[in-house]
Short mmCIF file of C-alpha atoms in Angstrom, two decimals:
data_model
loop_
_atom_site.label_atom_id
_atom_site.label_comp_id
_atom_site.label_asym_id
_atom_site.label_seq_id
_atom_site.Cartn_x
_atom_site.Cartn_y
_atom_site.Cartn_z
CA MET A 1245 0.22 -15.05 -12.59
CA LYS A 1246 -2.33 -12.95 -13.40
CA ARG A 1247 -1.39 -9.88 -12.38
CA THR A 1248 -1.21 -6.41 -13.68
CA LEU A 1249 2.27 -5.77 -14.12
CA TRP A 1250 4.38 -2.64 -14.83
CA LYS A 1251 5.09 -2.15 -18.56
CA THR A 1252 3.98 0.79 -20.67
CA ALA A 1253 1.92 2.04 -17.73
CA ALA A 1254 4.82 2.17 -15.57
CA VAL A 1255 6.49 4.74 -18.21
CA ALA A 1256 3.34 7.16 -17.41
CA ALA A 1257 3.23 6.12 -13.53
CA VAL A 1258 6.66 6.88 -12.90
CA ALA A 1259 6.66 9.92 -14.93
CA ALA A 1260 4.06 11.11 -12.95
CA LEU A 1261 6.28 11.13 -9.53
CA ALA A 1262 8.39 14.09 -8.86
CA LEU A 1263 12.21 13.15 -9.14
CA THR A 1264 14.19 14.16 -6.11
CA ALA A 1265 18.13 14.09 -6.80
CA CYS A 1266 20.30 11.44 -4.47
CA SER A 1267 21.98 12.97 -1.17
CA SER A 1268 25.35 12.02 -0.38
CA GLY A 1269 24.33 13.16 3.33
CA GLY A 1270 26.69 16.00 3.02
CA SER A 1271 30.13 14.27 2.11
CA GLY A 1272 30.71 17.09 -0.19
CA ASP A 1273 32.21 14.32 -3.11
CA ALA A 1274 30.46 14.11 -6.20
CA GLU A 1275 27.91 11.01 -6.33
CA PRO A 1276 26.78 8.86 -9.36
CA THR A 1277 23.71 10.32 -10.64
CA ALA A 1278 21.42 8.93 -13.29
CA THR A 1279 23.39 10.85 -16.14
CA THR A 1280 26.29 8.59 -15.33
CA THR A 1281 27.59 7.42 -18.57
CA GLY A 1282 27.40 3.71 -17.75
CA PRO A 1283 28.02 2.05 -14.44
CA ASP A 1284 30.63 3.00 -11.96
CA THR A 1285 32.82 0.02 -11.24
CA SER A 1286 35.03 1.61 -9.09
CA PRO A 1287 35.94 -0.71 -5.98
CA VAL A 1288 33.27 0.29 -3.13
CA THR A 1289 32.11 -1.31 0.34
CA LEU A 1290 28.31 -1.48 1.04
CA ASN A 1291 26.54 -2.24 4.53
CA PHE A 1292 23.71 -4.60 4.30
CA THR A 1293 21.47 -5.42 7.39
CA TRP A 1294 18.45 -7.11 7.94
CA TRP A 1295 16.02 -8.68 10.52
CA GLY A 1296 15.68 -12.50 10.29
CA ASN A 1297 17.02 -15.97 12.19
CA ASP A 1298 20.40 -18.33 10.76
CA ASP A 1299 18.33 -19.64 8.15
CA ARG A 1300 17.39 -16.32 6.42
CA ALA A 1301 21.11 -15.39 6.96
CA ALA A 1302 22.37 -18.34 5.27
CA ARG A 1303 20.25 -17.90 2.24
CA TYR A 1304 21.21 -14.17 1.99
CA ASN A 1305 25.03 -15.32 2.30
CA GLU A 1306 24.47 -17.53 -0.66
CA ALA A 1307 22.98 -14.71 -2.70
CA LEU A 1308 25.40 -12.24 -2.14
CA ALA A 1309 28.02 -14.81 -3.24
CA LEU A 1310 26.45 -14.85 -6.50
CA PHE A 1311 26.07 -11.08 -6.40
CA LYS A 1312 29.86 -10.76 -5.66
CA GLU A 1313 30.59 -13.01 -9.14
CA LYS A 1314 28.67 -10.78 -11.08
CA TYR A 1315 29.76 -7.52 -8.91
CA PRO A 1316 33.58 -8.08 -7.86
CA TYR A 1317 33.94 -4.34 -7.61
CA ILE A 1318 31.21 -4.34 -4.76
CA THR A 1319 31.93 -5.57 -1.41
CA VAL A 1320 29.02 -6.08 0.74
CA GLN A 1321 29.39 -6.05 4.39
CA THR A 1322 26.44 -7.73 6.45
CA SER A 1323 24.91 -7.89 9.75
CA PHE A 1324 21.43 -9.09 11.04
CA ALA A 1325 19.61 -9.05 14.49
CA GLY A 1326 16.15 -10.18 15.56
CA PHE A 1327 13.22 -7.69 14.87
CA PRO A 1328 13.02 -5.58 18.24
CA ASP A 1329 16.65 -5.12 18.50
CA TYR A 1330 17.36 -4.72 14.92
CA TRP A 1331 14.94 -1.11 14.82
CA THR A 1332 16.59 0.19 17.93
CA ALA A 1333 19.98 -0.25 16.11
CA ARG A 1334 18.32 1.57 13.23
CA SER A 1335 16.96 4.25 15.01
CA THR A 1336 20.30 5.04 16.83
CA GLU A 1337 22.01 4.99 13.32
CA ALA A 1338 19.42 7.45 11.94
CA ALA A 1339 19.68 10.02 14.69
CA GLY A 1340 23.49 10.13 13.48
CA ARG A 1341 22.45 10.10 9.62
CA SER A 1342 24.45 6.61 9.45
CA LEU A 1343 21.91 4.56 8.22
CA PRO A 1344 23.19 1.36 6.35
CA ASP A 1345 23.62 1.41 2.39
CA VAL A 1346 20.95 -1.11 2.16
CA MET A 1347 18.41 -2.74 4.56
CA GLN A 1348 15.37 -4.61 4.88
CA PHE A 1349 12.78 -2.32 5.99
CA ASP A 1350 8.99 -2.83 7.56
CA LEU A 1351 6.29 -0.97 6.31
CA SER A 1352 5.16 -0.24 9.89
CA TYR A 1353 8.20 2.37 9.77
CA LEU A 1354 8.18 3.90 6.44
CA ARG A 1355 6.26 6.76 7.63
CA GLU A 1356 8.53 7.30 10.69
CA PHE A 1357 11.74 7.47 8.67
CA ASN A 1358 10.26 9.51 5.79
CA GLN A 1359 9.42 12.56 8.09
CA ASN A 1360 13.18 12.56 9.05
CA GLY A 1361 14.36 12.42 5.15
CA GLN A 1362 16.23 9.37 6.22
CA LEU A 1363 15.80 7.04 3.27
CA LEU A 1364 17.10 7.52 -0.39
CA ASP A 1365 14.81 8.08 -2.91
CA LEU A 1366 15.24 5.16 -5.13
CA GLN A 1367 12.67 6.58 -8.44
CA GLU A 1368 16.16 8.02 -9.71
CA TRP A 1369 17.32 4.43 -10.22
CA VAL A 1370 14.30 3.17 -11.43
CA ASP A 1371 14.04 5.93 -14.05
CA ASN A 1372 17.33 4.88 -15.52
CA GLY A 1373 16.88 1.15 -15.56
CA THR A 1374 19.21 0.38 -12.76
CA ILE A 1375 16.62 -1.11 -10.78
CA ASP A 1376 13.95 -3.13 -13.00
CA LEU A 1377 10.39 -3.00 -11.83
CA SER A 1378 8.66 -4.26 -15.11
CA GLY A 1379 7.90 -7.70 -13.25
CA PHE A 1380 6.12 -5.93 -10.06
CA ASP A 1381 2.53 -5.32 -9.60
CA GLU A 1382 1.68 -1.56 -9.48
CA THR A 1383 -0.83 -1.68 -6.60
CA LEU A 1384 2.52 -3.13 -4.50
CA THR A 1385 5.36 -0.60 -5.48
CA THR A 1386 3.08 2.02 -4.48
CA ALA A 1387 3.34 0.56 -0.73
CA GLY A 1388 7.02 2.18 -0.93
CA VAL A 1389 6.04 5.60 -2.06
CA LEU A 1390 5.39 8.36 0.49
CA GLU A 1391 5.22 12.05 -0.48
CA ASP A 1392 6.14 10.90 -4.26
CA LYS A 1393 9.38 9.34 -3.24
CA MET A 1394 10.03 5.38 -3.86
CA ILE A 1395 11.75 5.08 -0.45
CA GLY A 1396 11.34 1.01 0.34
CA ILE A 1397 10.60 -1.36 -2.46
CA PRO A 1398 8.69 -4.65 -1.78
CA THR A 1399 10.74 -7.99 -2.22
CA SER A 1400 8.13 -10.19 -1.49
CA THR A 1401 4.38 -10.41 -0.92
CA ASN A 1402 1.77 -11.96 1.22
CA THR A 1403 -2.18 -11.29 1.64
CA PHE A 1404 -4.75 -12.30 4.47
CA ALA A 1405 -6.01 -16.07 4.16
CA MET A 1406 -8.12 -18.03 5.95
CA PHE A 1407 -6.28 -21.40 7.41
CA GLN A 1408 -8.13 -24.58 8.11
CA ASN A 1409 -7.55 -27.64 9.80
CA PRO A 1410 -9.33 -30.01 8.09
CA ASN A 1411 -9.14 -32.84 11.00
CA VAL A 1412 -10.48 -29.96 13.62
CA ILE A 1413 -13.45 -29.48 11.57
CA GLU A 1414 -14.25 -33.15 10.68
CA GLN A 1415 -14.06 -33.85 14.05
CA THR A 1416 -16.90 -31.19 14.85
CA GLY A 1417 -18.93 -32.18 12.20
CA ALA A 1418 -19.15 -28.71 10.93
CA THR A 1419 -19.31 -27.35 7.54
CA PHE A 1420 -16.91 -24.23 6.20
CA PRO A 1421 -18.93 -21.95 4.18
CA ASP A 1422 -18.74 -20.99 0.56
CA GLU A 1423 -15.31 -19.17 0.62
CA ALA A 1424 -16.25 -17.26 -2.44
CA GLU A 1425 -19.27 -15.63 -0.59
CA TYR A 1426 -19.26 -15.82 2.58
CA THR A 1427 -19.71 -12.83 5.10
CA TRP A 1428 -18.27 -12.07 8.31
CA GLU A 1429 -21.87 -13.28 9.83
CA ASP A 1430 -21.59 -16.45 7.75
CA TYR A 1431 -17.79 -16.95 9.50
CA ASN A 1432 -19.58 -16.04 13.09
CA ASP A 1433 -22.00 -18.91 12.33
CA PHE A 1434 -19.23 -21.39 11.11
CA ILE A 1435 -17.10 -20.51 14.78
CA ALA A 1436 -20.42 -21.05 16.70
CA GLU A 1437 -20.99 -24.22 15.15
CA VAL A 1438 -17.59 -25.64 15.68
CA SER A 1439 -17.64 -24.58 19.46
CA GLY A 1440 -20.84 -25.66 19.97
CA ALA A 1441 -20.11 -29.22 19.29
CA GLY A 1442 -18.59 -30.34 22.41
CA ALA A 1443 -15.65 -31.92 20.81
CA ALA A 1444 -12.19 -32.01 22.61
CA THR A 1445 -8.66 -32.94 22.03
CA PRO A 1446 -7.27 -36.37 23.50
CA ASP A 1447 -5.83 -34.01 26.32
CA GLY A 1448 -9.39 -32.87 27.03
CA TYR A 1449 -9.10 -29.47 25.74
CA ALA A 1450 -12.12 -28.15 24.08
CA LEU A 1451 -12.16 -27.38 20.64
CA TYR A 1452 -13.09 -24.06 19.00
CA GLY A 1453 -14.16 -22.40 15.84
CA ALA A 1454 -11.36 -19.59 15.88
CA VAL A 1455 -10.14 -16.88 18.22
CA ASP A 1456 -11.89 -13.68 18.46
CA TYR A 1457 -10.61 -11.95 15.10
CA THR A 1458 -11.34 -8.44 16.08
CA ALA A 1459 -8.29 -8.66 18.48
CA THR A 1460 -6.07 -8.07 15.57
CA PHE A 1461 -5.74 -4.39 14.20
CA TRP A 1462 -4.67 -5.70 10.69
CA PHE A 1463 -7.89 -7.18 10.26
CA PHE A 1464 -9.73 -4.17 11.26
CA ILE A 1465 -7.80 -2.63 8.62
CA GLN A 1466 -9.23 -5.22 6.13
CA TRP A 1467 -12.55 -4.69 7.35
CA LEU A 1468 -12.38 -1.05 6.66
CA LEU A 1469 -11.40 -1.22 3.17
CA GLN A 1470 -14.00 -3.68 2.56
CA LYS A 1471 -16.61 -0.76 3.97
CA GLY A 1472 -14.48 1.72 1.53
CA ILE A 1473 -12.89 3.50 4.02
CA THR A 1474 -9.01 4.72 3.80
CA PRO A 1475 -7.48 3.75 6.94
CA PHE A 1476 -4.47 6.14 6.96
CA GLU A 1477 -4.58 9.43 5.07
CA ASP A 1478 -1.62 10.59 3.24
CA ASP A 1479 -0.89 13.38 6.14
CA GLY A 1480 -0.49 10.38 8.62
CA THR A 1481 -4.13 11.07 10.13
CA PHE A 1482 -6.63 8.61 10.41
CA GLY A 1483 -9.56 8.09 7.97
CA PHE A 1484 -11.73 6.20 10.75
CA ASP A 1485 -13.25 7.16 13.87
CA GLU A 1486 -14.25 5.85 17.37
CA ALA A 1487 -17.80 4.50 15.97
CA ASP A 1488 -15.95 2.17 13.31
CA VAL A 1489 -13.75 0.77 15.98
CA VAL A 1490 -17.10 -0.04 18.13
CA GLU A 1491 -19.01 -1.78 15.14
CA PHE A 1492 -15.98 -3.89 14.01
CA LEU A 1493 -15.63 -4.69 17.74
CA GLU A 1494 -19.24 -5.71 17.81
CA LEU A 1495 -19.02 -8.51 15.21
CA THR A 1496 -18.22 -11.08 17.66
CA SER A 1497 -19.70 -9.54 20.59
CA ASP A 1498 -22.34 -12.45 21.11
CA LEU A 1499 -19.39 -15.26 20.46
CA ARG A 1500 -17.53 -13.48 23.42
CA ALA A 1501 -20.76 -13.64 25.46
CA ASP A 1502 -21.62 -17.20 24.73
CA LYS A 1503 -17.79 -18.40 25.39
CA GLN A 1504 -17.71 -19.67 21.77
CA VAL A 1505 -14.17 -18.05 21.13
CA PHE A 1506 -10.92 -19.68 21.83
CA PRO A 1507 -10.04 -18.67 25.50
CA VAL A 1508 -8.06 -15.65 26.11
CA ASP A 1509 -6.07 -17.55 29.15
CA ARG A 1510 -5.78 -20.51 27.03
CA ASN A 1511 -4.15 -18.37 24.28
CA LEU A 1512 -1.97 -16.26 26.62
CA ALA A 1513 -0.41 -19.83 28.34
CA LEU A 1514 0.00 -20.84 25.07
CA ALA A 1515 2.26 -18.08 23.91
CA PRO A 1516 3.98 -17.74 21.56
CA LYS A 1517 1.81 -20.39 19.59
CA GLY A 1518 -1.66 -20.31 19.72
CA GLY A 1519 -5.26 -22.41 19.33
CA PHE A 1520 -4.38 -23.07 15.97
CA THR A 1521 -0.94 -24.20 15.98
CA VAL A 1522 -1.73 -26.57 18.96
CA ASN A 1523 -4.99 -28.06 16.94
CA GLU A 1524 -7.59 -26.85 19.37
CA THR A 1525 -9.64 -24.41 16.68
CA ALA A 1526 -10.86 -25.09 13.30
CA SER A 1527 -9.64 -21.75 11.73
CA GLU A 1528 -7.28 -18.74 11.71
CA MET A 1529 -6.75 -15.93 9.58
CA SER A 1530 -3.09 -14.68 8.79
CA TRP A 1531 -1.13 -13.86 6.22
CA ASP A 1532 -0.75 -16.25 3.41
CA ASN A 1533 3.17 -16.80 4.25
CA PHE A 1534 2.53 -18.23 7.58
CA LEU A 1535 1.46 -21.46 6.06
CA ALA A 1536 5.14 -23.34 6.64
CA ALA A 1537 5.00 -22.10 10.25
CA TYR A 1538 1.60 -23.31 10.82
CA VAL A 1539 2.24 -27.04 9.21
CA ALA A 1540 5.51 -26.89 11.26
CA ASP A 1541 4.38 -26.02 14.63
CA SER A 1542 0.76 -27.91 14.52
CA GLY A 1543 2.56 -31.09 12.78
CA THR A 1544 -0.61 -30.97 10.32
CA GLN A 1545 0.23 -31.20 7.06
CA ASN A 1546 -3.04 -31.07 5.61
CA LEU A 1547 -3.75 -27.52 6.59
CA SER A 1548 -5.69 -25.42 3.46
CA MET A 1549 -6.17 -22.00 3.04
CA ALA A 1550 -9.61 -20.61 2.13
CA GLN A 1551 -10.56 -16.66 1.03
CA ILE A 1552 -11.13 -14.49 3.98
CA PRO A 1553 -14.88 -13.41 4.46
CA SER A 1554 -16.36 -10.41 3.39
CA ILE A 1555 -18.96 -7.46 4.17
CA GLU A 1556 -20.81 -7.67 0.70
CA PRO A 1557 -20.62 -11.17 -0.70
CA GLY A 1558 -17.60 -11.62 -2.92
CA GLU A 1559 -16.04 -8.09 -2.27
CA LYS A 1560 -12.87 -9.02 -0.39
CA ALA A 1561 -10.74 -6.07 -1.26
CA LEU A 1562 -7.78 -7.38 -0.44
CA PHE A 1563 -4.53 -6.04 -0.66
CA PHE A 1564 -0.38 -7.25 -1.13
CA LYS A 1565 1.11 -6.51 1.96
CA PRO A 1566 5.11 -6.57 1.56
CA SER A 1567 6.16 -8.86 3.89
CA MET A 1568 9.24 -6.62 3.76
CA LEU A 1569 10.98 -4.17 1.77
CA LEU A 1570 14.51 -3.10 0.50
CA SER A 1571 15.56 0.67 1.19
CA SER A 1572 18.68 2.63 1.19
CA GLY A 1573 20.09 5.49 3.73
CA ALA A 1574 19.71 9.04 2.41
CA ASN A 1575 23.42 9.27 3.32
CA THR A 1576 25.02 6.49 1.46
CA LYS A 1577 27.76 7.50 -0.39
CA HIS A 1578 27.29 5.13 -2.92
CA PRO A 1579 23.57 5.58 -4.59
CA GLU A 1580 24.39 3.47 -7.82
CA GLN A 1581 25.76 0.58 -6.05
CA ALA A 1582 23.29 0.45 -3.39
CA ALA A 1583 20.54 0.47 -6.08
CA THR A 1584 22.35 -2.42 -8.13
CA LEU A 1585 22.42 -4.43 -4.84
CA ILE A 1586 18.63 -3.67 -4.52
CA ASN A 1587 18.13 -4.49 -8.09
CA PHE A 1588 19.87 -7.97 -7.78
CA LEU A 1589 18.34 -8.89 -4.67
CA LEU A 1590 14.70 -8.22 -5.95
CA THR A 1591 14.79 -9.43 -9.20
CA ASP A 1592 17.52 -11.85 -10.24
CA PRO A 1593 15.84 -15.60 -10.49
CA GLU A 1594 18.47 -17.40 -8.62
CA VAL A 1595 18.11 -15.49 -5.59
CA GLY A 1596 14.25 -16.54 -5.80
CA THR A 1597 14.96 -19.88 -5.95
CA ILE A 1598 17.29 -19.67 -2.78
CA PHE A 1599 14.69 -18.05 -0.81
CA GLY A 1600 11.41 -19.52 -2.19
CA THR A 1601 8.43 -18.23 -0.27
CA SER A 1602 10.22 -17.74 3.07
CA LYS A 1603 9.98 -14.17 2.94
CA GLY A 1604 6.65 -14.30 1.35
CA VAL A 1605 5.99 -15.11 -2.32
CA PRO A 1606 8.49 -12.95 -4.62
CA ALA A 1607 7.02 -9.84 -6.07
CA ASP A 1608 9.31 -10.12 -9.09
CA ALA A 1609 7.56 -12.34 -11.80
CA ASP A 1610 10.85 -13.76 -12.95
CA GLN A 1611 11.76 -14.58 -9.00
CA ARG A 1612 8.32 -15.81 -8.53
CA ALA A 1613 8.74 -18.40 -11.52
CA ALA A 1614 11.98 -19.39 -10.25
CA VAL A 1615 10.50 -20.72 -6.90
CA ASP A 1616 10.71 -24.64 -6.48
CA THR A 1617 6.80 -25.25 -6.79
CA THR A 1618 7.25 -29.08 -6.13
CA GLU A 1619 3.21 -30.12 -6.08
CA GLY A 1620 1.80 -30.07 -2.58
CA SER A 1621 4.86 -28.12 -1.16
CA VAL A 1622 4.28 -25.13 0.96
CA ASP A 1623 5.63 -22.99 -1.63
CA ALA A 1624 3.35 -24.37 -4.17
CA GLN A 1625 0.33 -23.87 -1.79
CA VAL A 1626 1.04 -20.30 -1.27
CA ILE A 1627 2.06 -19.01 -4.65
CA ALA A 1628 -1.33 -20.92 -5.78
CA TYR A 1629 -3.38 -19.19 -3.22
CA GLU A 1630 -2.29 -15.92 -4.39
CA GLU A 1631 -3.08 -16.86 -7.93
CA LYS A 1632 -6.22 -17.88 -7.18
CA VAL A 1633 -6.90 -14.51 -5.19
CA ALA A 1634 -5.39 -12.20 -7.45
CA GLU A 1635 -8.53 -10.48 -8.79
CA GLN A 1636 -9.77 -9.57 -5.47
CA VAL A 1637 -6.66 -7.60 -4.64
CA THR A 1638 -7.98 -4.37 -5.69
CA GLU A 1639 -6.69 -2.20 -2.67
CA SER A 1640 -2.97 -0.64 -2.57
CA THR A 1641 -1.30 -1.39 0.49
CA PRO A 1642 -2.26 1.16 3.32
CA ILE A 1643 0.88 2.74 4.75
CA PRO A 1644 0.70 2.79 8.40
CA VAL A 1645 0.89 5.98 10.49
CA LYS A 1646 4.00 6.90 12.35
CA GLY A 1647 4.08 4.94 15.93
CA PHE A 1648 1.89 1.86 14.16
CA GLY A 1649 3.93 -0.42 16.45
CA THR A 1650 2.97 1.22 19.78
CA ILE A 1651 -0.74 1.73 18.79
CA GLU A 1652 -0.93 -2.02 17.17
CA ALA A 1653 0.16 -3.15 20.66
CA LYS A 1654 -2.25 -1.01 22.35
CA TRP A 1655 -5.22 -2.77 20.52
CA ARG A 1656 -3.73 -6.38 21.40
CA THR A 1657 -3.68 -5.39 25.22
CA LEU A 1658 -7.16 -3.66 25.01
CA ALA A 1659 -8.50 -7.02 23.01
CA GLU A 1660 -7.41 -9.00 26.00
CA GLU A 1661 -9.30 -6.69 28.54
CA LEU A 1662 -12.35 -6.75 26.59
CA ALA A 1663 -12.24 -10.50 26.08
CA TYR A 1664 -12.09 -11.11 30.03
CA GLY A 1665 -15.10 -8.47 30.02
CA THR A 1666 -13.26 -5.76 31.96
CA LEU A 1667 -14.26 -3.15 29.44
CA THR A 1668 -16.62 -2.34 26.86
CA PRO A 1669 -16.22 -1.63 23.11
CA ASP A 1670 -17.13 1.68 23.61
CA GLU A 1671 -14.42 2.02 26.23
CA PHE A 1672 -11.96 0.04 24.28
CA ALA A 1673 -12.26 2.93 21.18
CA GLU A 1674 -12.14 6.10 23.44
CA GLN A 1675 -8.97 4.02 25.41
CA TRP A 1676 -7.29 3.60 22.14
CA PHE A 1677 -7.91 6.63 20.46
CA SER A 1678 -6.38 8.35 23.40
CA GLU A 1679 -3.19 6.22 23.19
CA ALA A 1680 -3.15 6.79 19.51
CA GLU A 1681 -3.42 10.50 19.21
CA PHE A 1682 -0.53 10.80 21.48
CA SER A 1683 1.84 8.06 19.88
CA THR A 1684 1.15 9.26 16.33
CA GLN A 1685 2.31 12.95 17.15
#
């Protein structure tokens, strides 16, 4: 894969970071440090938790069985939950300084937990070789660094792709623009062409070019990066203003006025599916690792991925977003062993084979190489896409502000009102900023 891997440059990069000693959470016991001679093989028990379904649990259990073979002195106790319940539990644990030794973490919560010093700085364990980041892209690893502390390390990557349904496109007679050079205006023209064709499904539902992409906050973030705007500052404030929000929303104002985007009421009725997954829209932007779910939900095997549009032709300003990270509670009594487990899950090739791209494309080069890439498979297509767009990945991952989940949900709610025509882009921007200023305090 043509990515910049940490080799000699990694030494300089990590040296530039301030080193913070690991804390035991006030237990009073001496803990292993980077100066310890050799690994500590005393029997210990670690708590490890993640969000996900039964399929993910089965994959983790398979991986942890391998870990036990290699590190018999470390016992791992596991638990998992659905995404909302997962964060309720973590918040409760954080209040009592009792977070798990190792846990899946989401980018949206990093800043919130870091403000209270709840997460262990893993830099020490990178510096002493317990965690090996030589196979990681540097722009990706910075996603887990806040205030010079490495509080999370990505397990896998995703980036934005434009999914296409060739069957719908062919039925409407439309032509998708040149993926390397097309702009947002070009994409709008494609949407209008498909929607204006008058084609319908066998059940009589009209076919559309796409849903209104301005309804998704992450697409606004991507558009800001293409404008050269940093969405979130290091101090947790916004790098954009109401005028930027209005400008973005007005990209599709004509499409909304002409009813050429997928109807909002139909989209809500289909939830949790959408127009694309029921084969009623020709395209949809989303994270590239959604391909498997799209194929499964739509029953359409020939879905394809193209690059997203841009403001200036060819300048995509993509970023690799961690689909998830691994972190450790600052209260852990076993930081060395926690780091050992994190390293195994991040870098062991057999773990890469077990998970494939189910959590995104593995961030580590060796794990990526171990994924079964049978020609035409979903895993092969996702990896091929990220290889294809690697040179367009020029931006570091934006680290969301505190309260990101709340402001993202507010954007979605206001977008529904915008679609129904009950408020204007200016009113949207004013109301969203009012909520954002309160939620990020």
